[in-house]
């Protein structure tokens, strides 16, 4: 039996629902944590609140503003240039960083991996099986 055939069985469908639920929970947790970190660091403009999460079968699509990734960086690379009469040397420069993207994403990713690895127990299988049966009855 191939992987595609295995996904169509009862256990595969239940496992797919479990994965989708965990990914959805991960996305909501990341957005909530990121919003909390932005509020702590005084990002008051509404343009920073445009992040969104969408979950398909086995994938999470996390969309944020591009500048948010750069706000999170601790250093930046710059070329040497002259500002007026003062020469600025090139290389890595330290800058003020705000952990609004990478920290929430990576912290919650660690818990996602643990819950996907060890969270699919028999009790969880029974809960998702009951949920699947309830949804099948409502479709009829």
Short mmCIF file of N, CA and C in Angstrom, two decimals:
data_model
loop_
_atom_site.label_atom_id
_atom_site.label_comp_id
_atom_site.label_asym_id
_atom_site.label_seq_id
_atom_site.Cartn_x
_atom_site.Cartn_y
_atom_site.Cartn_z
N UNK A 1 0.84 -1.17 0.00
CA UNK A 1 0.00 0.00 0.00
C UNK A 1 0.89 1.24 0.00
N UNK A 2 0.66 2.13 -0.92
CA UNK A 2 1.45 3.34 -1.03
C UNK A 2 1.01 4.41 -0.04
N UNK A 3 1.76 5.46 0.01
CA UNK A 3 1.47 6.54 0.95
C UNK A 3 0.15 7.23 0.62
N UNK A 4 -0.15 7.42 -0.65
CA UNK A 4 -1.40 8.06 -1.04
C UNK A 4 -2.60 7.20 -0.68
N UNK A 5 -2.47 5.88 -0.86
CA UNK A 5 -3.56 4.98 -0.48
C UNK A 5 -3.75 4.95 1.03
N UNK A 6 -2.64 5.05 1.76
CA UNK A 6 -2.71 5.01 3.22
C UNK A 6 -3.41 6.25 3.78
N UNK A 7 -3.26 7.39 3.11
CA UNK A 7 -3.90 8.62 3.57
C UNK A 7 -5.42 8.57 3.41
N UNK A 8 -5.91 7.70 2.54
CA UNK A 8 -7.34 7.62 2.31
C UNK A 8 -8.04 6.69 3.29
N UNK A 9 -7.28 5.93 4.08
CA UNK A 9 -7.89 5.05 5.07
C UNK A 9 -8.38 5.88 6.25
N UNK A 10 -9.12 5.21 7.16
CA UNK A 10 -9.66 5.90 8.33
C UNK A 10 -8.57 6.52 9.20
N UNK A 11 -7.52 5.75 9.44
CA UNK A 11 -6.43 6.25 10.28
C UNK A 11 -5.73 7.43 9.60
N UNK A 12 -5.56 7.37 8.30
CA UNK A 12 -4.92 8.46 7.57
C UNK A 12 -5.75 9.73 7.60
N UNK A 13 -7.08 9.58 7.50
CA UNK A 13 -7.96 10.74 7.54
C UNK A 13 -7.94 11.37 8.93
N UNK A 14 -7.98 10.53 9.96
CA UNK A 14 -7.95 11.03 11.33
C UNK A 14 -6.61 11.72 11.62
N UNK A 15 -5.52 11.12 11.15
CA UNK A 15 -4.21 11.72 11.34
C UNK A 15 -4.11 13.06 10.60
N UNK A 16 -4.69 13.14 9.41
CA UNK A 16 -4.70 14.39 8.66
C UNK A 16 -5.47 15.48 9.38
N UNK A 17 -6.60 15.12 10.00
CA UNK A 17 -7.37 16.09 10.77
C UNK A 17 -6.59 16.58 11.98
N UNK A 18 -5.88 15.64 12.63
CA UNK A 18 -5.06 15.99 13.79
C UNK A 18 -3.96 16.97 13.38
N UNK A 19 -3.28 16.69 12.28
CA UNK A 19 -2.20 17.56 11.81
C UNK A 19 -2.74 18.93 11.45
N UNK A 20 -3.87 18.96 10.77
CA UNK A 20 -4.45 20.24 10.38
C UNK A 20 -4.86 21.06 11.61
N UNK A 21 -5.42 20.39 12.62
CA UNK A 21 -5.81 21.09 13.85
C UNK A 21 -4.59 21.65 14.58
N UNK A 22 -3.51 20.86 14.65
CA UNK A 22 -2.29 21.32 15.32
C UNK A 22 -1.65 22.48 14.57
N UNK A 23 -1.65 22.42 13.24
CA UNK A 23 -1.08 23.51 12.45
C UNK A 23 -1.90 24.79 12.61
N UNK A 24 -3.21 24.65 12.67
CA UNK A 24 -4.08 25.82 12.88
C UNK A 24 -3.81 26.43 14.25
N UNK A 25 -3.67 25.58 15.27
CA UNK A 25 -3.37 26.07 16.61
C UNK A 25 -2.00 26.76 16.64
N UNK A 26 -1.03 26.18 15.94
CA UNK A 26 0.31 26.78 15.85
C UNK A 26 0.23 28.17 15.23
N UNK A 27 -0.51 28.30 14.15
CA UNK A 27 -0.64 29.59 13.48
C UNK A 27 -1.27 30.65 14.37
N UNK A 28 -2.32 30.27 15.08
CA UNK A 28 -2.98 31.22 15.98
C UNK A 28 -2.06 31.62 17.12
N UNK A 29 -1.30 30.66 17.66
CA UNK A 29 -0.37 30.96 18.74
C UNK A 29 0.75 31.90 18.28
N UNK A 30 1.26 31.68 17.07
CA UNK A 30 2.32 32.55 16.55
C UNK A 30 1.80 33.96 16.35
N UNK A 31 0.61 34.11 15.78
CA UNK A 31 0.06 35.45 15.58
C UNK A 31 -0.18 36.16 16.91
N UNK A 32 -0.72 35.43 17.89
CA UNK A 32 -0.99 36.03 19.19
C UNK A 32 0.32 36.44 19.89
N UNK A 33 1.32 35.58 19.84
CA UNK A 33 2.60 35.87 20.47
C UNK A 33 3.31 37.03 19.77
N UNK A 34 3.25 37.05 18.45
CA UNK A 34 3.87 38.13 17.70
C UNK A 34 3.20 39.46 18.02
N UNK A 35 1.88 39.44 18.14
CA UNK A 35 1.15 40.66 18.47
C UNK A 35 1.53 41.15 19.87
N UNK A 36 1.70 40.21 20.80
CA UNK A 36 2.10 40.57 22.16
C UNK A 36 3.49 41.21 22.16
N UNK A 37 4.43 40.63 21.42
CA UNK A 37 5.79 41.19 21.35
C UNK A 37 5.79 42.55 20.67
N UNK A 38 4.95 42.75 19.67
CA UNK A 38 4.87 44.06 19.02
C UNK A 38 4.32 45.11 19.99
N UNK A 39 3.33 44.72 20.78
CA UNK A 39 2.74 45.65 21.74
C UNK A 39 3.77 46.03 22.82
N UNK A 40 4.54 45.04 23.29
CA UNK A 40 5.57 45.31 24.30
C UNK A 40 6.62 46.27 23.75
N UNK A 41 6.99 46.10 22.49
CA UNK A 41 8.02 46.94 21.87
C UNK A 41 7.47 48.20 21.23
N UNK A 42 6.21 48.51 21.50
CA UNK A 42 5.56 49.76 21.09
C UNK A 42 5.46 49.94 19.57
N UNK A 43 5.07 48.89 18.89
CA UNK A 43 4.74 48.99 17.46
C UNK A 43 3.26 49.34 17.39
N UNK A 44 2.95 50.63 17.40
CA UNK A 44 1.56 51.05 17.54
C UNK A 44 0.84 51.24 16.21
N UNK A 45 1.55 51.31 15.12
CA UNK A 45 0.91 51.53 13.82
C UNK A 45 0.11 50.29 13.41
N UNK A 46 -1.02 50.52 12.78
CA UNK A 46 -1.87 49.39 12.37
C UNK A 46 -1.30 48.63 11.19
N UNK A 47 -0.30 49.18 10.50
CA UNK A 47 0.27 48.47 9.35
C UNK A 47 1.00 47.21 9.78
N UNK A 48 1.45 47.13 11.03
CA UNK A 48 2.16 45.95 11.51
C UNK A 48 1.22 44.80 11.82
N UNK A 49 -0.09 45.04 11.86
CA UNK A 49 -1.06 44.01 12.21
C UNK A 49 -1.62 43.28 11.00
N UNK A 50 -0.91 43.26 9.89
CA UNK A 50 -1.45 42.66 8.67
C UNK A 50 -1.04 41.20 8.49
N UNK A 51 -0.45 40.57 9.49
CA UNK A 51 -0.05 39.17 9.36
C UNK A 51 -1.25 38.26 9.28
N UNK A 52 -1.10 37.16 8.55
CA UNK A 52 -2.20 36.19 8.43
C UNK A 52 -1.63 34.78 8.32
N UNK A 53 -2.45 33.83 8.72
CA UNK A 53 -2.08 32.41 8.68
C UNK A 53 -3.19 31.67 7.96
N UNK A 54 -2.81 30.82 7.02
CA UNK A 54 -3.79 29.92 6.41
C UNK A 54 -3.19 28.52 6.40
N UNK A 55 -4.05 27.54 6.65
CA UNK A 55 -3.61 26.15 6.75
C UNK A 55 -4.30 25.35 5.66
N UNK A 56 -3.50 24.68 4.84
CA UNK A 56 -4.06 23.71 3.90
C UNK A 56 -3.78 22.34 4.50
N UNK A 57 -3.83 21.28 3.73
CA UNK A 57 -3.74 19.93 4.27
C UNK A 57 -2.57 19.74 5.23
N UNK A 58 -1.36 19.90 4.76
CA UNK A 58 -0.19 19.67 5.61
C UNK A 58 0.78 20.85 5.55
N UNK A 59 0.29 22.04 5.30
CA UNK A 59 1.18 23.19 5.16
C UNK A 59 0.57 24.42 5.81
N UNK A 60 1.43 25.23 6.38
CA UNK A 60 1.03 26.50 6.98
C UNK A 60 1.59 27.62 6.11
N UNK A 61 0.75 28.55 5.75
CA UNK A 61 1.18 29.72 4.98
C UNK A 61 1.11 30.92 5.91
N UNK A 62 2.27 31.43 6.31
CA UNK A 62 2.39 32.52 7.26
C UNK A 62 2.82 33.76 6.50
N UNK A 63 1.96 34.74 6.39
CA UNK A 63 2.25 35.95 5.62
C UNK A 63 2.37 37.15 6.56
N UNK A 64 3.49 37.84 6.42
CA UNK A 64 3.75 39.04 7.21
C UNK A 64 4.34 40.10 6.29
N UNK A 65 4.47 41.30 6.82
CA UNK A 65 5.15 42.35 6.08
C UNK A 65 6.63 42.03 6.00
N UNK A 66 7.26 42.34 4.89
CA UNK A 66 8.69 42.08 4.73
C UNK A 66 9.55 42.84 5.74
N UNK A 67 9.24 44.10 6.05
CA UNK A 67 10.08 44.80 7.03
C UNK A 67 10.10 44.16 8.42
N UNK A 68 9.08 43.39 8.75
CA UNK A 68 9.04 42.77 10.07
C UNK A 68 10.21 41.81 10.27
N UNK A 69 10.64 41.14 9.21
CA UNK A 69 11.79 40.24 9.33
C UNK A 69 13.06 41.02 9.61
N UNK A 70 13.18 42.21 9.03
CA UNK A 70 14.40 43.00 9.20
C UNK A 70 14.43 43.71 10.56
N UNK A 71 13.28 43.98 11.13
CA UNK A 71 13.21 44.59 12.45
C UNK A 71 13.77 43.62 13.49
N UNK A 72 13.63 42.33 13.22
CA UNK A 72 14.04 41.28 14.15
C UNK A 72 15.55 41.03 14.13
N UNK A 73 16.25 41.48 13.10
CA UNK A 73 17.67 41.17 12.96
C UNK A 73 18.52 41.99 13.93
N UNK A 74 19.61 41.38 14.43
CA UNK A 74 20.49 42.06 15.38
C UNK A 74 21.57 42.88 14.70
N UNK A 75 21.96 42.48 13.50
CA UNK A 75 23.00 43.21 12.78
C UNK A 75 22.54 43.45 11.35
N UNK A 76 23.24 44.34 10.70
CA UNK A 76 22.99 44.57 9.28
C UNK A 76 24.34 44.72 8.60
N UNK A 77 24.40 44.34 7.35
CA UNK A 77 25.63 44.51 6.58
C UNK A 77 25.53 45.81 5.81
N UNK A 78 26.60 46.57 5.84
CA UNK A 78 26.58 47.82 5.09
C UNK A 78 27.89 47.97 4.33
N UNK A 79 27.79 48.63 3.20
CA UNK A 79 28.99 48.97 2.44
C UNK A 79 29.53 50.28 2.98
N UNK A 80 30.80 50.47 2.84
CA UNK A 80 31.39 51.74 3.27
C UNK A 80 30.89 52.87 2.39
N UNK A 81 30.59 53.99 3.00
CA UNK A 81 30.15 55.14 2.23
C UNK A 81 30.58 56.41 2.96
N UNK A 82 30.45 57.50 2.27
CA UNK A 82 30.82 58.78 2.86
C UNK A 82 29.55 59.58 3.10
N UNK A 83 29.37 60.01 4.34
CA UNK A 83 28.21 60.83 4.69
C UNK A 83 28.73 62.23 4.98
N UNK A 84 28.56 63.10 4.02
CA UNK A 84 29.10 64.45 4.18
C UNK A 84 30.61 64.41 4.19
N UNK A 85 31.19 64.76 5.29
CA UNK A 85 32.65 64.76 5.40
C UNK A 85 33.17 63.58 6.21
N UNK A 86 32.28 62.69 6.61
CA UNK A 86 32.67 61.59 7.48
C UNK A 86 32.56 60.26 6.75
N UNK A 87 33.63 59.47 6.75
CA UNK A 87 33.61 58.16 6.08
C UNK A 87 33.08 57.12 7.07
N UNK A 88 32.10 56.37 6.64
CA UNK A 88 31.51 55.30 7.45
C UNK A 88 32.10 53.98 6.96
N UNK A 89 32.78 53.21 7.81
CA UNK A 89 33.36 51.94 7.35
C UNK A 89 32.27 50.90 7.11
N UNK A 90 32.56 49.99 6.19
CA UNK A 90 31.61 48.93 5.87
C UNK A 90 31.72 47.77 6.83
N UNK A 91 30.90 46.75 6.60
CA UNK A 91 30.92 45.54 7.43
C UNK A 91 29.64 45.37 8.22
N UNK A 92 29.69 44.49 9.23
CA UNK A 92 28.52 44.25 10.06
C UNK A 92 28.36 45.36 11.10
N UNK A 93 27.15 45.83 11.24
CA UNK A 93 26.84 46.87 12.21
C UNK A 93 25.76 46.36 13.15
N UNK A 94 25.97 46.58 14.45
CA UNK A 94 24.92 46.23 15.41
C UNK A 94 23.82 47.27 15.32
N UNK A 95 22.61 46.82 15.57
CA UNK A 95 21.49 47.74 15.58
C UNK A 95 20.50 47.29 16.64
N UNK A 96 19.56 48.12 16.96
CA UNK A 96 18.52 47.76 17.92
C UNK A 96 17.60 46.75 17.26
N UNK A 97 17.35 45.64 17.94
CA UNK A 97 16.46 44.64 17.37
C UNK A 97 15.24 44.45 18.26
N UNK A 98 14.15 44.05 17.64
CA UNK A 98 12.90 43.78 18.34
C UNK A 98 12.45 42.38 17.95
N UNK A 99 12.35 41.44 18.89
CA UNK A 99 12.00 40.06 18.55
C UNK A 99 10.50 39.91 18.28
N UNK A 100 10.06 40.32 17.12
CA UNK A 100 8.64 40.27 16.79
C UNK A 100 8.30 39.21 15.75
N UNK A 101 9.30 38.57 15.14
CA UNK A 101 9.01 37.56 14.13
C UNK A 101 9.69 36.22 14.43
N UNK A 102 11.01 36.20 14.46
CA UNK A 102 11.73 34.94 14.60
C UNK A 102 11.50 34.26 15.94
N UNK A 103 11.53 35.02 17.02
CA UNK A 103 11.38 34.42 18.35
C UNK A 103 10.01 33.75 18.51
N UNK A 104 8.89 34.42 18.23
CA UNK A 104 7.60 33.72 18.36
C UNK A 104 7.48 32.52 17.43
N UNK A 105 8.00 32.65 16.21
CA UNK A 105 7.90 31.55 15.25
C UNK A 105 8.67 30.33 15.72
N UNK A 106 9.91 30.52 16.13
CA UNK A 106 10.76 29.39 16.51
C UNK A 106 10.35 28.78 17.85
N UNK A 107 9.91 29.59 18.79
CA UNK A 107 9.47 29.04 20.08
C UNK A 107 8.27 28.14 19.88
N UNK A 108 7.30 28.58 19.10
CA UNK A 108 6.11 27.77 18.89
C UNK A 108 6.38 26.59 17.97
N UNK A 109 7.38 26.70 17.10
CA UNK A 109 7.73 25.57 16.23
C UNK A 109 8.25 24.40 17.05
N UNK A 110 9.00 24.70 18.11
CA UNK A 110 9.52 23.65 18.98
C UNK A 110 8.37 22.85 19.60
N UNK A 111 7.32 23.55 20.06
CA UNK A 111 6.18 22.87 20.66
C UNK A 111 5.35 22.14 19.60
N UNK A 112 5.30 22.68 18.39
CA UNK A 112 4.58 22.02 17.31
C UNK A 112 5.22 20.67 16.98
N UNK A 113 6.53 20.65 16.90
CA UNK A 113 7.24 19.40 16.59
C UNK A 113 6.99 18.36 17.68
N UNK A 114 7.02 18.79 18.94
CA UNK A 114 6.76 17.85 20.04
C UNK A 114 5.34 17.31 19.98
N UNK A 115 4.37 18.19 19.73
CA UNK A 115 2.98 17.74 19.73
C UNK A 115 2.68 16.85 18.53
N UNK A 116 3.31 17.11 17.38
CA UNK A 116 3.10 16.24 16.23
C UNK A 116 3.80 14.90 16.41
N UNK A 117 4.94 14.91 17.10
CA UNK A 117 5.70 13.67 17.29
C UNK A 117 5.07 12.77 18.34
N UNK A 118 4.64 13.35 19.45
CA UNK A 118 4.20 12.53 20.57
C UNK A 118 2.74 12.73 20.95
N UNK A 119 2.02 13.60 20.29
CA UNK A 119 0.67 13.93 20.70
C UNK A 119 -0.42 13.09 20.07
N UNK A 120 -0.10 12.27 19.10
CA UNK A 120 -1.13 11.48 18.40
C UNK A 120 -1.32 10.15 19.13
N UNK A 121 -1.93 10.22 20.30
CA UNK A 121 -2.13 9.03 21.14
C UNK A 121 -3.47 8.39 20.81
N UNK A 122 -3.74 7.27 21.45
CA UNK A 122 -5.01 6.57 21.22
C UNK A 122 -6.20 7.42 21.67
N UNK A 123 -6.04 8.15 22.75
CA UNK A 123 -7.11 9.01 23.23
C UNK A 123 -7.44 10.10 22.21
N UNK A 124 -6.42 10.69 21.62
CA UNK A 124 -6.61 11.72 20.60
C UNK A 124 -7.25 11.11 19.36
N UNK A 125 -6.83 9.90 19.00
CA UNK A 125 -7.45 9.22 17.85
C UNK A 125 -8.94 9.03 18.08
N UNK A 126 -9.32 8.64 19.30
CA UNK A 126 -10.74 8.45 19.61
C UNK A 126 -11.51 9.76 19.52
N UNK A 127 -10.92 10.85 20.00
CA UNK A 127 -11.59 12.15 19.93
C UNK A 127 -11.81 12.58 18.48
N UNK A 128 -10.80 12.43 17.64
CA UNK A 128 -10.95 12.83 16.24
C UNK A 128 -11.85 11.86 15.48
N UNK A 129 -11.87 10.59 15.87
CA UNK A 129 -12.79 9.63 15.24
C UNK A 129 -14.23 10.01 15.57
N UNK A 130 -14.50 10.38 16.84
CA UNK A 130 -15.85 10.81 17.23
C UNK A 130 -16.24 12.10 16.50
N UNK A 131 -15.30 13.00 16.35
CA UNK A 131 -15.57 14.24 15.62
C UNK A 131 -15.89 13.96 14.15
N UNK A 132 -15.15 13.03 13.55
CA UNK A 132 -15.40 12.67 12.15
C UNK A 132 -16.77 12.02 12.00
N UNK A 133 -17.14 11.15 12.94
CA UNK A 133 -18.46 10.52 12.87
C UNK A 133 -19.57 11.55 13.03
N UNK A 134 -19.38 12.51 13.94
CA UNK A 134 -20.39 13.55 14.16
C UNK A 134 -20.56 14.39 12.89
N UNK A 135 -19.46 14.73 12.21
CA UNK A 135 -19.54 15.52 10.98
C UNK A 135 -20.19 14.72 9.85
N UNK A 136 -19.94 13.41 9.81
CA UNK A 136 -20.56 12.58 8.78
C UNK A 136 -22.07 12.51 8.98
N UNK A 137 -22.53 12.48 10.23
CA UNK A 137 -23.96 12.45 10.50
C UNK A 137 -24.63 13.77 10.15
N UNK A 138 -23.94 14.87 10.32
CA UNK A 138 -24.54 16.16 10.01
C UNK A 138 -24.61 16.40 8.51
N UNK A 139 -23.77 15.72 7.73
CA UNK A 139 -23.81 15.87 6.27
C UNK A 139 -25.01 15.17 5.66
N UNK A 140 -25.50 14.15 6.33
CA UNK A 140 -26.61 13.36 5.78
C UNK A 140 -27.92 14.07 5.87
#
